[in-house]
Amino acid sequence: VRIDKYLSTATIYLQETGHITVFKKDGLHSRMIKPRNYSLTPADVQAITTFLSKQPTYEFAAPYLFSHGLLGNGCKSFPFVGRGFIPALQERILNHDAVRTNIPEFQSVLKGQALWHSKDMNQVSLARGLARRMGKSLREGTAKKALFLTPDDCASPEASKLLQKDSSVQILGRTFDGGNGALDADVTSEYSTGFSITEDTSLQAPLGLIQDLVQTDKVSYLAIFLKERMEAPRLVQALKMEMKKQNIDIDAYAWNDIRLNPGFVQGQSVMAFTVAFVSAIVVGVALLSILNTLSISLAESRREIGTLLAIGYNSVEVAWIFMVEALATSIIALSLGAAGTYGICEFISYLAIPLKAPGFSHATIFRFTPTIYNYIYLSIFLCALTSLTTFVMARRYASRNILTLLDRGG
């Protein structure tokens, strides 16, 4: 459950897809190739939000616009993929209660000042890898005015120091009409995309700046946020039907649709398989351990079993006696084991061991955080498994001939 909440929160809020993502018809795959034909108009956005605002589970909607082009620092230029958003809404998304609860370690900004803390719309935030390539440093003393660098300045050994003191960048992009758009902006912060494949090319900016760059008032998609995530599939169908009545061609996807978030869906499948596989191994090992221990224990208690049968106990009553004994032993052992496990998990968390998975831009902290419910469910399962196995084996053992059980030779 904890992992599901973590992954779903990251998908909905950190990847900024929302609970429902609305594109122009076929815009999911074509919005970057032909943005003019596959972007939502202000009228489309107004119609969508008007309908959804009447739904009790609707919370808010956030528009996003993509662009791509070249980003210059006065000496060199690098390709970028930009995402424009409304800063106030972005602050609301990244500081949502779900993010703070399920991903408490998340940082919206690594260095500098977040875009929503400034009213200046000519500011951008660079992904950590792109900021490094651009030679931009967000330390105190960074100039707010562009430094005019000559070719000789760029070739000098002092070029990197000059670039670090200059917060200005030049943005060149393709407009929706096929022309070229250019803007100047200041780098105000540095963030992480979370993925190494996008860390060197990603840029964030206010929606108005990206719209000025590509010369449009359209948006690439609209992210819809709901109060209840499980309502998303129902609202997707209702939204499609309503927009069809208004002759507005859209595609809408729920947050867990494999077409929109294949990584989340496939990750869930891998996680479910891993949990099932590991659980099967654990159950198998536990069962074999119980069978082995019981076989030895019952063999050593055969004369005791024979005596109980001889004085009038039947096989079921004998099995109950051994089952109660095994249950009491299991409770004591599980209590000690749970205490030891809790101590080990806390010690591992205290060590703060870094773990970097393939494809991710930075390491996370490796920790075990089992909840009290994990201990309770596992303890109940193991107690039930031990009791049932003991009862069955003890009853079968007590079904043997009394003289055979009492014989010293077994």
Coordinates of N, CA, C and O in Angstrom, one line a residue, residues 33-150:
I33 N 5.1 17.4 -32.5 CA 5.4 17.4 -34.0 C 4.6 18.5 -34.7 O 5.2 19.3 -35.4
K34 N 3.3 18.6 -34.4 CA 2.5 19.7 -35.0 C 1.7 20.4 -33.9 O 0.5 20.2 -33.8
P35 N 2.4 21.2 -33.1 CA 1.7 21.8 -32.0 C 0.5 22.7 -32.3 O -0.4 22.8 -31.6
R36 N 0.6 23.3 -33.5 CA -0.5 24.2 -33.9 C -1.8 23.5 -34.0 O -2.9 24.0 -33.7
N37 N -1.7 22.2 -34.6 CA -3.0 21.4 -34.8 C -3.4 20.6 -33.7 O -4.5 20.1 -33.6
Y38 N -2.5 20.3 -32.7 CA -2.8 19.4 -31.6 C -2.6 20.0 -30.3 O -2.1 19.3 -29.3
S39 N -3.0 21.2 -30.1 CA -3.0 21.9 -28.8 C -4.4 22.4 -28.5 O -5.2 22.7 -29.4
L40 N -4.6 22.6 -27.2 CA -6.0 23.0 -26.8 C -6.0 24.6 -26.8 O -5.1 25.3 -26.4
T41 N -7.2 25.0 -27.4 CA -7.4 26.5 -27.4 C -8.0 27.0 -26.1 O -8.5 26.2 -25.3
P42 N -7.9 28.3 -25.8 CA -8.6 28.8 -24.6 C -10.0 28.4 -24.5 O -10.5 28.2 -23.4
A43 N -10.7 28.4 -25.7 CA -12.2 28.0 -25.6 C -12.3 26.5 -25.2 O -13.3 26.2 -24.5
D44 N -11.4 25.6 -25.7 CA -11.4 24.2 -25.2 C -11.2 24.1 -23.7 O -11.9 23.4 -23.0
V45 N -10.2 24.9 -23.2 CA -9.9 24.8 -21.8 C -11.1 25.3 -21.0 O -11.5 24.7 -20.0
Q46 N -11.7 26.4 -21.5 CA -12.9 26.9 -20.8 C -14.0 26.0 -20.7 O -14.7 25.8 -19.7
A47 N -14.3 25.3 -21.8 CA -15.4 24.3 -21.9 C -15.1 23.1 -20.9 O -16.0 22.6 -20.3
I48 N -13.9 22.7 -20.9 CA -13.5 21.5 -20.1 C -13.7 21.9 -18.6 O -14.3 21.1 -17.8
T49 N -13.1 23.0 -18.2 CA -13.1 23.4 -16.8 C -14.5 23.7 -16.3 O -14.9 23.5 -15.2
T50 N -15.3 24.3 -17.2 CA -16.7 24.6 -16.9 C -17.5 23.4 -16.5 O -18.3 23.3 -15.6
F51 N -17.3 22.3 -17.4 CA -18.0 21.1 -17.1 C -17.5 20.4 -15.8 O -18.3 20.0 -15.0
L52 N -16.2 20.3 -15.7 CA -15.7 19.6 -14.5 C -15.9 20.3 -13.2 O -16.0 19.7 -12.1
S53 N -16.0 21.7 -13.2 CA -16.3 22.4 -12.0 C -17.6 22.1 -11.4 O -17.8 22.3 -10.2
K54 N -18.5 21.5 -12.1 CA -19.8 21.1 -11.6 C -19.7 19.7 -10.9 O -20.7 19.3 -10.3
Q55 N -18.6 19.0 -11.0 CA -18.4 17.7 -10.5 C -18.0 17.8 -9.0 O -17.0 18.6 -8.7
P56 N -18.6 17.1 -8.1 CA -18.2 17.2 -6.7 C -16.8 16.8 -6.3 O -16.2 17.3 -5.3
T57 N -16.1 16.0 -7.2 CA -14.8 15.5 -6.9 C -13.7 16.4 -7.5 O -12.5 16.2 -7.3
Y58 N -14.1 17.4 -8.3 CA -13.2 18.2 -9.0 C -12.5 19.2 -8.0 O -13.1 19.7 -7.1
E59 N -11.1 19.3 -8.2 CA -10.4 20.2 -7.3 C -9.9 21.4 -8.0 O -10.2 22.5 -7.7
F60 N -9.0 21.2 -9.1 CA -8.6 22.3 -9.9 C -7.9 21.8 -11.1 O -7.7 20.5 -11.3
A61 N -7.6 22.6 -12.1 CA -7.0 22.2 -13.4 C -5.8 23.1 -13.6 O -5.8 24.3 -13.3
A62 N -4.8 22.5 -14.2 CA -3.5 23.3 -14.5 C -3.1 23.0 -16.0 O -3.0 21.9 -16.4
P63 N -3.0 24.1 -16.7 CA -2.5 24.0 -18.1 C -1.0 23.9 -18.3 O -0.3 24.6 -17.5
Y64 N -0.6 23.2 -19.3 CA 0.9 23.1 -19.5 C 1.1 23.2 -21.0 O 0.3 22.9 -21.8
L65 N 2.3 23.8 -21.3 CA 2.7 24.0 -22.7 C 4.1 23.6 -22.9 O 5.0 24.0 -22.1
F66 N 4.4 22.8 -23.9 CA 5.8 22.3 -24.2 C 6.4 23.1 -25.3 O 5.7 23.7 -26.2
S67 N 7.7 23.3 -25.3 CA 8.4 23.9 -26.4 C 9.8 23.2 -26.4 O 10.2 22.6 -25.4
H68 N 10.5 23.4 -27.5 CA 11.9 22.9 -27.6 C 12.7 23.9 -28.5 O 12.1 24.6 -29.3
G69 N 14.0 23.9 -28.3 CA 14.8 24.8 -29.1 C 16.2 24.8 -28.5 O 16.7 23.7 -28.1
L70 N 16.9 25.9 -28.6 CA 18.2 26.1 -28.1 C 18.3 27.1 -27.0 O 17.6 28.1 -27.0
L71 N 19.1 26.8 -26.0 CA 19.3 27.7 -24.8 C 20.8 28.1 -24.8 O 21.7 27.3 -24.8
G72 N 21.0 29.4 -24.8 CA 22.4 29.9 -24.9 C 22.8 30.6 -23.6 O 22.0 31.2 -22.9
N73 N 24.1 30.6 -23.4 CA 24.7 31.3 -22.2 C 25.6 32.4 -22.6 O 26.3 33.0 -21.7
G74 N 25.6 32.8 -23.8 CA 26.5 33.9 -24.3 C 27.7 33.3 -25.0 O 28.4 34.1 -25.8
C75 N 28.0 32.1 -24.7 CA 29.2 31.4 -25.4 C 28.8 30.2 -26.1 O 29.4 29.9 -27.2
K76 N 28.0 29.4 -25.5 CA 27.6 28.1 -26.1 C 26.0 28.0 -26.0 O 25.4 28.6 -25.2
S77 N 25.5 27.1 -26.9 CA 24.1 26.8 -26.9 C 23.8 25.3 -26.7 O 24.6 24.5 -27.2
F78 N 22.8 25.0 -26.1 CA 22.4 23.6 -25.8 C 20.9 23.3 -26.1 O 20.1 24.2 -25.9
P79 N 20.6 22.2 -26.6 CA 19.2 21.9 -26.9 C 18.4 21.8 -25.5 O 18.9 21.3 -24.5
F80 N 17.1 22.1 -25.6 CA 16.3 22.0 -24.4 C 14.9 21.6 -24.8 O 14.4 21.8 -25.9
V81 N 14.2 21.1 -23.8 CA 12.8 20.8 -23.9 C 12.1 21.6 -22.7 O 12.4 21.3 -21.5
G82 N 11.3 22.5 -23.0 CA 10.7 23.4 -22.0 C 9.3 23.0 -21.6 O 8.5 22.6 -22.5
R83 N 8.9 23.3 -20.4 CA 7.6 23.1 -19.9 C 7.1 24.4 -19.3 O 7.7 24.9 -18.3
G84 N 6.0 24.9 -19.7 CA 5.5 26.1 -19.2 C 4.2 25.8 -18.3 O 3.4 25.0 -18.7
F85 N 4.1 26.5 -17.2 CA 3.0 26.3 -16.3 C 2.7 27.6 -15.6 O 3.5 28.6 -15.6
I86 N 1.5 27.6 -14.9 CA 1.2 28.8 -14.1 C 1.8 28.6 -12.7 O 1.5 27.6 -12.0
P87 N 2.8 29.5 -12.3 CA 3.5 29.3 -11.1 C 2.7 29.0 -9.9 O 3.0 28.2 -9.0
A88 N 1.6 29.8 -9.7 CA 0.8 29.6 -8.5 C 0.2 28.2 -8.4 O 0.1 27.6 -7.3
L89 N -0.3 27.7 -9.5 CA -0.8 26.4 -9.6 C 0.3 25.3 -9.4 O 0.0 24.3 -8.7
Q90 N 1.4 25.6 -9.9 CA 2.5 24.6 -9.7 C 2.9 24.5 -8.3 O 3.2 23.4 -7.8
E91 N 2.9 25.6 -7.6 CA 3.2 25.6 -6.1 C 2.2 24.8 -5.4 O 2.5 24.0 -4.5
R92 N 0.9 24.9 -5.8 CA -0.1 24.2 -5.1 C 0.0 22.7 -5.4 O -0.2 21.9 -4.5
I93 N 0.5 22.3 -6.6 CA 0.6 20.9 -6.9 C 1.8 20.3 -6.2 O 1.6 19.2 -5.6
L94 N 3.0 20.9 -6.2 CA 4.2 20.3 -5.6 C 4.1 20.4 -4.1 O 4.9 19.7 -3.4
N95 N 3.3 21.2 -3.5 CA 3.1 21.3 -2.1 C 1.8 20.7 -1.6 O 1.3 21.0 -0.5
H96 N 1.2 19.9 -2.4 CA -0.1 19.2 -2.1 C 0.1 18.3 -0.9 O 1.2 17.8 -0.6
D97 N -1.0 18.2 -0.1 CA -0.9 17.3 1.1 C -0.5 15.9 0.7 O 0.2 15.2 1.5
A98 N -0.9 15.4 -0.4 CA -0.5 14.0 -0.8 C 1.0 13.9 -1.0 O 1.6 12.9 -0.7
V99 N 1.6 14.9 -1.6 CA 3.1 14.9 -1.8 C 3.8 15.0 -0.5 O 4.7 14.2 -0.2
R100 N 3.3 15.8 0.4 CA 4.0 16.0 1.7 C 3.8 14.7 2.6 O 4.7 14.4 3.4
T101 N 2.7 14.0 2.4 CA 2.5 12.8 3.2 C 3.2 11.6 2.7 O 3.8 10.9 3.4
N102 N 3.1 11.4 1.3 CA 3.6 10.2 0.7 C 5.1 10.3 0.3 O 5.7 9.2 0.1
I103 N 5.5 11.5 -0.1 CA 6.9 11.7 -0.5 C 7.5 12.8 0.3 O 7.8 13.9 -0.3
P104 N 7.7 12.7 1.6 CA 8.1 13.8 2.4 C 9.5 14.3 2.0 O 9.8 15.5 2.3
E105 N 10.4 13.5 1.4 CA 11.7 13.9 1.1 C 11.8 14.8 -0.2 O 12.9 15.3 -0.5
F106 N 10.7 14.9 -0.9 CA 10.7 15.6 -2.2 C 11.1 17.1 -2.0 O 10.6 17.8 -1.1
Q107 N 12.0 17.6 -2.9 CA 12.4 19.0 -2.9 C 12.0 19.6 -4.3 O 12.5 19.1 -5.3
S108 N 11.1 20.6 -4.3 CA 10.7 21.2 -5.6 C 11.9 22.0 -6.2 O 12.0 22.2 -7.4
V109 N 12.8 22.6 -5.4 CA 13.9 23.4 -5.8 C 15.1 22.9 -5.1 O 15.1 22.8 -3.9
L110 N 16.2 22.7 -5.9 CA 17.5 22.3 -5.3 C 18.3 23.5 -4.9 O 19.0 23.5 -3.9
K111 N 18.3 24.5 -5.7 CA 19.1 25.7 -5.5 C 18.2 26.9 -6.0 O 17.4 26.8 -6.9
G112 N 18.5 28.1 -5.4 CA 17.8 29.3 -5.8 C 16.4 29.4 -5.3 O 16.0 28.8 -4.3
Q113 N 15.7 30.3 -6.0 CA 14.3 30.7 -5.6 C 13.3 30.1 -6.6 O 13.5 30.2 -7.8
A114 N 12.2 29.5 -6.1 CA 11.2 28.9 -7.0 C 10.5 30.0 -7.8 O 10.4 31.1 -7.4
L115 N 10.0 29.6 -9.0 CA 9.4 30.5 -9.9 C 8.2 31.2 -9.3 O 7.9 32.4 -9.6
W116 N 7.5 30.5 -8.4 CA 6.3 31.1 -7.9 C 6.6 32.1 -6.8 O 5.7 32.7 -6.2
H117 N 7.8 32.3 -6.4 CA 8.2 33.3 -5.4 C 8.5 34.7 -6.0 O 8.9 35.6 -5.3
S118 N 8.4 34.8 -7.3 CA 8.7 36.0 -8.0 C 7.6 36.4 -9.0 O 6.9 35.5 -9.6
K119 N 7.3 37.7 -9.1 CA 6.3 38.2 -10.1 C 6.9 38.4 -11.5 O 6.2 38.7 -12.4
D120 N 8.2 38.3 -11.6 CA 8.9 38.5 -12.9 C 8.6 37.3 -13.7 O 9.0 36.1 -13.4
M121 N 8.0 37.4 -14.9 CA 7.7 36.3 -15.8 C 8.8 35.9 -16.7 O 8.8 34.9 -17.4
N122 N 9.9 36.7 -16.7 CA 11.1 36.4 -17.6 C 12.1 35.6 -16.8 O 13.3 36.0 -16.8
Q123 N 11.7 34.6 -16.1 CA 12.6 33.8 -15.3 C 12.4 32.3 -15.6 O 11.3 31.9 -15.9
V124 N 13.5 31.5 -15.6 CA 13.4 30.1 -15.9 C 14.1 29.3 -14.8 O 14.9 29.9 -14.1
S125 N 13.7 28.1 -14.7 CA 14.4 27.1 -13.8 C 15.0 26.0 -14.7 O 14.3 25.5 -15.6
L126 N 16.2 25.7 -14.4 CA 16.9 24.7 -15.2 C 17.1 23.4 -14.4 O 17.4 23.4 -13.2
A127 N 17.0 22.3 -15.1 CA 17.3 21.0 -14.5 C 18.8 21.0 -14.1 O 19.6 21.7 -14.8
R128 N 19.2 20.2 -13.2 CA 20.5 20.3 -12.6 C 21.6 20.0 -13.7 O 22.6 20.7 -13.7
G129 N 21.3 19.0 -14.5 CA 22.3 18.7 -15.6 C 22.5 19.8 -16.6 O 23.6 20.1 -17.0
L130 N 21.3 20.4 -17.0 CA 21.4 21.5 -17.9 C 22.1 22.8 -17.3 O 22.8 23.4 -18.0
A131 N 21.8 23.0 -16.1 CA 22.5 24.2 -15.4 C 24.0 23.9 -15.3 O 24.8 24.9 -15.5
R132 N 24.4 22.7 -15.1 CA 25.8 22.4 -15.1 C 26.5 22.6 -16.5 O 27.6 23.2 -16.6
R133 N 25.7 22.2 -17.5 CA 26.3 22.4 -18.9 C 26.3 23.8 -19.3 O 27.2 24.3 -20.0
M134 N 25.4 24.6 -18.8 CA 25.3 26.0 -19.1 C 26.4 26.8 -18.3 O 26.6 28.0 -18.6
G135 N 26.9 26.2 -17.3 CA 27.9 26.9 -16.4 C 27.3 27.9 -15.5 O 28.0 28.9 -15.1
K136 N 26.0 27.7 -15.2 CA 25.3 28.7 -14.3 C 25.4 28.2 -12.9 O 25.2 27.1 -12.5
S137 N 25.7 29.2 -12.0 CA 25.8 29.0 -10.6 C 24.8 29.9 -9.9 O 24.8 31.1 -10.2
L138 N 24.1 29.3 -9.0 CA 23.0 30.1 -8.3 C 23.5 30.6 -6.9 O 22.7 30.6 -6.0
R139 N 24.8 30.9 -6.8 CA 25.3 31.4 -5.6 C 25.0 32.9 -5.4 O 24.7 33.6 -6.3
E140 N 25.1 33.4 -4.2 CA 24.9 34.8 -3.9 C 26.0 35.6 -4.7 O 27.1 35.2 -4.8
G141 N 25.5 36.7 -5.2 CA 26.4 37.5 -6.0 C 26.2 37.4 -7.5 O 26.9 38.0 -8.3
T142 N 25.4 36.4 -7.9 CA 25.1 36.3 -9.3 C 24.5 37.5 -9.9 O 23.5 38.0 -9.3
A143 N 25.0 38.0 -11.0 CA 24.5 39.2 -11.6 C 23.1 39.0 -12.1 O 22.7 38.0 -12.7
K144 N 22.2 40.1 -12.0 CA 20.9 40.0 -12.5 C 20.8 40.7 -13.9 O 19.8 40.7 -14.5
K145 N 21.9 41.2 -14.4 CA 22.0 41.8 -15.7 C 22.9 41.0 -16.6 O 23.9 40.4 -16.1
A146 N 22.6 41.0 -17.9 CA 23.4 40.2 -18.8 C 24.8 40.8 -18.9 O 25.0 42.0 -19.0
L147 N 25.8 39.9 -18.9 CA 27.2 40.3 -19.2 C 27.4 40.1 -20.7 O 27.1 39.0 -21.2
F148 N 28.0 41.1 -21.3 CA 28.2 41.0 -22.7 C 29.6 40.4 -23.0 O 30.6 41.0 -22.7
L149 N 29.5 39.1 -23.4 CA 30.8 38.4 -23.5 C 31.2 38.3 -25.0 O 30.4 38.1 -25.9
T150 N 32.4 38.7 -25.2 CA 33.0 38.6 -26.6 C 33.6 37.2 -26.8 O 33.8 36.5 -25.9

